[in-house]
Amino acid sequence: MKKWLTGAVSAASILVLAACGSSDEEASLDGQLDPENPIEVTVGASNVPHGEILEEAQPLLLEEGIDLKIETYQDYILPNTDLDSGEIDANYFQHIPYLDSVLAEEGNDYDFVSAGAIHVEPIAVYSQKYDSLDELPDGATILMRNAVGEHGRILSLFEKEGLIKLDPEADKVTATFDDIVENPKNLQFEADYEASLLVQLYENNEGDAVVINSNYAIDAGISPVNDSIALESQDSPYGNIITVNKGDEDSEAIKKLVEVLRSEKIQSFIEERYEGSVIPVSGE
């Protein structure tokens, strides 16, 4: 089942087209795993690469006593609201800095934790107009997503590439535009866009450069390795995690899910399938 959340750039509100979960019954995550009587576990995920990785893991998990059901989403909002409501048992689309920013938002009372990191998606900068960051003109406009939890990550990439400098005392993960102390090209960062719209902005040749999360780029047939003008290094700390309600991280089903996703077979699949656009991790 696919769930959608899209919106026009100029829209004042977000149009949600969503379908409900497949069952009113919650999976018994604490039950003992038995391949003869598998436990149903539902994970919400971005279509690519998360959904594809989960599909690869399905037969392995069935052998371990887990009947994995996958709900795919096209946004970064519904996977958390559905996890909170019990529509799904876990989600797989976000990294810890993003999750931390969601938990800190006023009005959110989520009680989520990470059950473990599975892979890193290096974020990248794309341009239809320029072949490198060095070619960006004075006052160039950089389009990026509106998630505060990603801003430090993106600004750190631009700092590493030599275009800006951040306050040395600023935390690179939580850095904001206010932490920029040097910006010789007077780059204009516009962080006003839903992540799902950035590919369209890039294809429409809007802005001078667009920062796109790799899952959206790959899903649109864009290679972060071959098509970008700047790519986050492979030692990125932004591992995509299995997120669960607090307490479920210790259940046998969730521990086995993480174990299988970190297995040599799934790590090899990630390396071969995505050729550096997605990088497996083996620890927290």
CSV table of C-alpha atoms in Angstrom, one decimal:
chain,number,residue,atom,x,y,z
A,1,MET,CA,0.0,0.0,0.0
A,2,LYS,CA,1.4,3.4,-0.9
A,3,LYS,CA,0.7,6.6,1.0
A,4,TRP,CA,1.2,10.0,-0.6
A,5,LEU,CA,1.8,13.5,0.8
A,6,THR,CA,2.5,16.1,-1.9
A,7,GLY,CA,2.0,19.8,-2.3
A,8,ALA,CA,2.5,22.6,-4.8
A,9,VAL,CA,5.3,25.0,-3.9
A,10,SER,CA,2.9,27.9,-3.8
A,11,ALA,CA,0.2,26.1,-1.9
A,12,ALA,CA,-0.7,27.3,1.5
A,13,SER,CA,-1.7,23.9,2.7
A,14,ILE,CA,-0.6,20.4,2.1
A,15,LEU,CA,-2.8,17.9,0.2
A,16,VAL,CA,-2.7,14.5,1.8
A,17,LEU,CA,-3.8,11.4,-0.1
A,18,ALA,CA,-3.5,8.6,2.3
A,19,ALA,CA,-4.8,5.1,2.8
A,20,CYS,CA,-5.3,3.5,6.1
A,21,GLY,CA,-3.3,0.5,7.5
A,22,SER,CA,-4.1,-3.0,6.5
A,23,SER,CA,-5.3,-4.3,9.9
A,24,ASP,CA,-6.7,-3.1,13.2
A,25,GLU,CA,-4.8,-5.8,15.0
A,26,GLU,CA,-1.4,-5.0,16.3
A,27,ALA,CA,1.4,-7.4,15.7
A,28,SER,CA,2.7,-9.3,18.8
A,29,LEU,CA,6.3,-8.2,18.6
A,30,ASP,CA,7.1,-9.9,21.9
A,31,GLY,CA,6.1,-13.3,20.8
A,32,GLN,CA,8.7,-16.0,20.3
A,33,LEU,CA,9.7,-16.3,16.7
A,34,ASP,CA,8.7,-19.5,14.9
A,35,PRO,CA,9.1,-20.1,11.2
A,36,GLU,CA,6.1,-22.4,11.3
A,37,ASN,CA,3.9,-19.7,12.7
A,38,PRO,CA,5.4,-16.3,11.7
A,39,ILE,CA,4.6,-13.1,13.4
A,40,GLU,CA,3.3,-10.3,11.2
A,41,VAL,CA,5.4,-7.1,11.4
A,42,THR,CA,4.5,-4.0,9.4
A,43,VAL,CA,7.2,-1.5,8.5
A,44,GLY,CA,6.6,1.9,6.9
A,45,ALA,CA,9.3,3.0,4.5
A,46,SER,CA,10.2,5.3,1.7
A,47,ASN,CA,9.8,3.6,-1.6
A,48,VAL,CA,13.5,3.7,-2.6
A,49,PRO,CA,15.8,2.5,-1.3
A,50,HIS,CA,14.1,1.5,2.0
A,51,GLY,CA,11.2,-0.4,0.5
A,52,GLU,CA,13.5,-2.2,-1.9
A,53,ILE,CA,15.9,-3.2,0.9
A,54,LEU,CA,13.0,-4.5,2.9
A,55,GLU,CA,11.7,-6.5,-0.1
A,56,GLU,CA,15.1,-8.2,-0.4
A,57,ALA,CA,14.9,-9.1,3.3
A,58,GLN,CA,11.4,-10.5,3.3
A,59,PRO,CA,12.3,-14.1,2.5
A,60,LEU,CA,15.2,-14.1,5.0
A,61,LEU,CA,12.9,-12.7,7.7
A,62,LEU,CA,10.2,-15.3,6.9
A,63,GLU,CA,12.8,-18.0,7.6
A,64,GLU,CA,13.3,-16.5,11.0
A,65,GLY,CA,9.6,-16.4,11.8
A,66,ILE,CA,8.7,-12.8,10.7
A,67,ASP,CA,6.0,-12.2,8.0
A,68,LEU,CA,7.2,-8.7,6.9
A,69,LYS,CA,4.5,-6.3,5.5
A,70,ILE,CA,5.8,-3.1,3.8
A,71,GLU,CA,3.8,0.1,3.7
A,72,THR,CA,5.5,2.6,1.3
A,73,TYR,CA,5.3,6.4,1.7
A,74,GLN,CA,6.2,9.4,-0.5
A,75,ASP,CA,6.7,11.8,2.4
A,76,TYR,CA,8.4,12.2,5.8
A,77,ILE,CA,5.3,13.0,7.9
A,78,LEU,CA,2.9,10.1,7.7
A,79,PRO,CA,5.4,7.3,8.6
A,80,ASN,CA,5.8,8.9,12.1
A,81,THR,CA,2.1,9.6,12.6
A,82,ASP,CA,1.2,6.1,11.6
A,83,LEU,CA,3.8,4.6,13.9
A,84,ASP,CA,2.4,6.7,16.7
A,85,SER,CA,-1.1,5.6,16.0
A,86,GLY,CA,-0.2,1.9,15.8
A,87,GLU,CA,-0.9,1.5,12.1
A,88,ILE,CA,2.6,0.2,11.6
A,89,ASP,CA,5.1,-1.4,14.0
A,90,ALA,CA,8.2,0.4,12.8
A,91,ASN,CA,9.4,2.8,10.1
A,92,TYR,CA,12.5,3.0,8.1
A,93,PHE,CA,13.2,6.3,6.4
A,94,GLN,CA,14.8,8.8,8.8
A,95,HIS,CA,18.1,9.4,10.5
A,96,ILE,CA,18.6,10.3,14.2
A,97,PRO,CA,19.1,14.1,13.7
A,98,TYR,CA,15.8,14.3,11.8
A,99,LEU,CA,14.1,12.2,14.3
A,100,ASP,CA,15.4,14.4,17.1
A,101,SER,CA,14.1,17.5,15.3
A,102,VAL,CA,10.7,15.8,15.0
A,103,LEU,CA,10.6,14.9,18.7
A,104,ALA,CA,11.5,18.4,19.6
A,105,GLU,CA,8.7,20.0,17.6
A,106,GLU,CA,6.0,21.7,19.7
A,107,GLY,CA,2.9,19.5,19.9
A,108,ASN,CA,4.5,16.2,19.1
A,109,ASP,CA,4.3,13.7,22.0
A,110,TYR,CA,5.9,10.8,20.1
A,111,ASP,CA,7.8,8.3,22.2
A,112,PHE,CA,10.1,6.9,19.5
A,113,VAL,CA,13.6,5.4,19.7
A,114,SER,CA,16.1,4.0,17.2
A,115,ALA,CA,16.4,0.2,17.0
A,116,GLY,CA,19.5,0.5,14.9
A,117,ALA,CA,21.0,2.2,11.8
A,118,ILE,CA,21.0,0.2,8.5
A,119,HIS,CA,22.4,2.5,5.8
A,120,VAL,CA,23.6,5.9,4.9
A,121,GLU,CA,22.3,7.9,1.9
A,122,PRO,CA,24.9,10.6,1.1
A,123,ILE,CA,23.0,13.8,0.4
A,124,ALA,CA,24.0,15.6,-2.8
A,125,VAL,CA,23.9,18.9,-4.7
A,126,TYR,CA,22.6,19.0,-8.3
A,127,SER,CA,22.5,21.7,-10.9
A,128,GLN,CA,21.2,22.0,-14.5
A,129,LYS,CA,23.3,25.2,-15.0
A,130,TYR,CA,26.7,24.5,-13.5
A,131,ASP,CA,29.1,21.6,-13.6
A,132,SER,CA,30.7,22.2,-10.2
A,133,LEU,CA,30.1,24.2,-7.0
A,134,ASP,CA,33.1,26.4,-8.0
A,135,GLU,CA,31.1,27.7,-11.0
A,136,LEU,CA,28.2,29.0,-8.8
A,137,PRO,CA,28.0,32.8,-9.3
A,138,ASP,CA,27.8,35.4,-6.6
A,139,GLY,CA,24.4,35.4,-5.0
A,140,ALA,CA,23.5,31.9,-6.3
A,141,THR,CA,20.3,30.5,-5.0
A,142,ILE,CA,20.5,27.0,-3.3
A,143,LEU,CA,17.1,25.3,-2.9
A,144,MET,CA,16.8,22.8,0.0
A,145,ARG,CA,14.3,21.0,2.1
A,146,ASN,CA,12.5,22.7,5.0
A,147,ALA,CA,13.5,20.2,7.6
A,148,VAL,CA,15.6,21.9,10.3
A,149,GLY,CA,17.1,18.6,11.2
A,150,GLU,CA,18.8,18.5,7.8
A,151,HIS,CA,20.2,22.1,7.7
A,152,GLY,CA,23.4,21.4,9.7
A,153,ARG,CA,24.1,18.4,7.4
A,154,ILE,CA,23.7,20.5,4.3
A,155,LEU,CA,25.6,23.5,5.6
A,156,SER,CA,28.4,21.1,6.6
A,157,LEU,CA,28.6,19.8,3.1
A,158,PHE,CA,29.0,23.4,1.7
A,159,GLU,CA,31.6,24.1,4.3
A,160,LYS,CA,33.6,21.0,3.4
A,161,GLU,CA,33.5,22.1,-0.2
A,162,GLY,CA,34.9,25.5,0.8
A,163,LEU,CA,31.9,27.7,-0.1
A,164,ILE,CA,31.1,28.8,3.5
A,165,LYS,CA,32.4,28.7,7.0
A,166,LEU,CA,30.4,27.9,10.1
A,167,ASP,CA,31.1,29.2,13.6
A,168,PRO,CA,33.8,26.8,15.0
A,169,GLU,CA,31.8,26.5,18.2
A,170,ALA,CA,28.6,25.4,16.4
A,171,ASP,CA,27.5,21.8,16.5
A,172,LYS,CA,27.7,20.7,12.9
A,173,VAL,CA,24.6,18.5,13.3
A,174,THR,CA,22.4,21.2,14.7
A,175,ALA,CA,23.9,24.2,12.8
A,176,THR,CA,21.6,26.8,11.3
A,177,PHE,CA,21.9,29.6,8.9
A,178,ASP,CA,22.7,31.9,11.8
A,179,ASP,CA,26.0,29.9,12.3
A,180,ILE,CA,27.4,30.9,8.9
A,181,VAL,CA,30.3,33.3,9.7
A,182,GLU,CA,31.7,33.5,6.2
A,183,ASN,CA,29.8,33.4,2.9
A,184,PRO,CA,32.1,35.0,0.3
A,185,LYS,CA,29.8,34.2,-2.7
A,186,ASN,CA,26.8,35.4,-0.7
A,187,LEU,CA,24.9,32.2,-1.4
A,188,GLN,CA,21.2,32.4,-0.8
A,189,PHE,CA,19.8,29.3,0.9
A,190,GLU,CA,16.1,28.8,0.4
A,191,ALA,CA,14.9,26.1,2.8
A,192,ASP,CA,11.2,26.4,1.9
A,193,TYR,CA,10.5,23.1,0.1
A,194,GLU,CA,9.0,19.7,0.9
A,195,ALA,CA,11.7,17.0,0.2
A,196,SER,CA,9.4,15.3,-2.3
A,197,LEU,CA,9.3,18.5,-4.5
A,198,LEU,CA,13.1,19.0,-4.9
A,199,VAL,CA,13.5,16.6,-7.8
A,200,GLN,CA,10.8,18.5,-9.7
A,201,LEU,CA,12.5,21.8,-9.0
A,202,TYR,CA,15.8,20.4,-10.3
A,203,GLU,CA,14.2,19.0,-13.4
A,204,ASN,CA,12.5,22.4,-14.0
A,205,ASN,CA,15.9,24.1,-13.7
A,206,GLU,CA,14.8,26.3,-10.8
A,207,GLY,CA,17.4,27.9,-8.6
A,208,ASP,CA,21.1,27.6,-9.3
A,209,ALA,CA,21.5,24.4,-7.4
A,210,VAL,CA,19.2,22.0,-5.5
A,211,VAL,CA,20.1,19.8,-2.6
A,212,ILE,CA,18.2,16.4,-2.9
A,213,ASN,CA,18.0,13.5,-0.5
A,214,SER,CA,19.3,10.4,-2.2
A,215,ASN,CA,16.1,8.3,-1.8
A,216,TYR,CA,14.1,10.8,-3.9
A,217,ALA,CA,17.0,11.2,-6.4
A,218,ILE,CA,17.3,7.4,-6.9
A,219,ASP,CA,13.6,7.0,-7.2
A,220,ALA,CA,13.6,9.6,-10.1
A,221,GLY,CA,16.4,7.9,-11.9
A,222,ILE,CA,19.0,10.4,-10.8
A,223,SER,CA,22.4,9.1,-9.7
A,224,PRO,CA,23.9,10.8,-6.6
A,225,VAL,CA,27.3,9.5,-7.6
A,226,ASN,CA,27.2,10.4,-11.4
A,227,ASP,CA,24.8,13.3,-11.7
A,228,SER,CA,25.6,15.5,-8.7
A,229,ILE,CA,28.1,18.4,-8.5
A,230,ALA,CA,28.8,17.7,-4.8
A,231,LEU,CA,28.3,14.5,-2.8
A,232,GLU,CA,28.4,14.0,1.0
A,233,SER,CA,31.4,11.9,2.1
A,234,GLN,CA,30.9,8.2,2.9
A,235,ASP,CA,31.7,8.7,6.5
A,236,SER,CA,28.5,10.6,7.0
A,237,PRO,CA,27.0,10.1,10.5
A,238,TYR,CA,23.4,10.2,9.1
A,239,GLY,CA,22.5,6.5,9.2
A,240,ASN,CA,18.9,5.7,8.3
A,241,ILE,CA,17.4,3.9,11.2
A,242,ILE,CA,14.6,1.5,12.1
A,243,THR,CA,12.4,3.6,14.4
A,244,VAL,CA,10.0,2.1,16.9
A,245,ASN,CA,7.8,3.1,19.8
A,246,LYS,CA,9.9,3.0,23.0
A,247,GLY,CA,10.1,-0.5,24.4
A,248,ASP,CA,9.7,-2.2,21.1
A,249,GLU,CA,13.4,-2.0,20.4
A,250,ASP,CA,13.9,-4.9,22.8
A,251,SER,CA,11.3,-7.2,21.3
A,252,GLU,CA,12.5,-10.3,19.6
A,253,ALA,CA,10.8,-9.4,16.3
A,254,ILE,CA,12.5,-5.9,16.0
A,255,LYS,CA,15.9,-7.2,17.1
A,256,LYS,CA,15.7,-9.9,14.4
A,257,LEU,CA,14.5,-7.3,11.8
A,258,VAL,CA,17.6,-5.2,12.5
A,259,GLU,CA,19.9,-8.3,12.6
A,260,VAL,CA,18.7,-9.4,9.1
A,261,LEU,CA,19.0,-5.9,7.6
A,262,ARG,CA,22.6,-5.7,8.8
A,263,SER,CA,23.4,-9.2,7.6
A,264,GLU,CA,26.1,-9.8,5.0
A,265,LYS,CA,23.5,-10.7,2.4
A,266,ILE,CA,21.6,-7.5,2.7
A,267,GLN,CA,24.7,-5.4,3.0
A,268,SER,CA,26.0,-7.0,-0.2
A,269,PHE,CA,22.7,-6.3,-1.9
A,270,ILE,CA,22.9,-2.6,-0.9
A,271,GLU,CA,26.5,-2.3,-2.2
A,272,GLU,CA,25.8,-4.0,-5.5
A,273,ARG,CA,22.4,-2.4,-6.2
A,274,TYR,CA,23.1,1.2,-5.4
A,275,GLU,CA,26.9,1.5,-6.3
A,276,GLY,CA,27.8,4.1,-3.7
A,277,SER,CA,24.5,6.0,-3.7
A,278,VAL,CA,23.5,4.0,-0.6
A,279,ILE,CA,26.1,2.7,1.9
A,280,PRO,CA,25.4,-0.1,4.4
A,281,VAL,CA,26.4,0.3,8.1
A,282,SER,CA,27.0,-2.5,10.5
A,283,GLY,CA,26.5,-0.8,13.8
A,284,GLU,CA,24.5,1.7,15.8
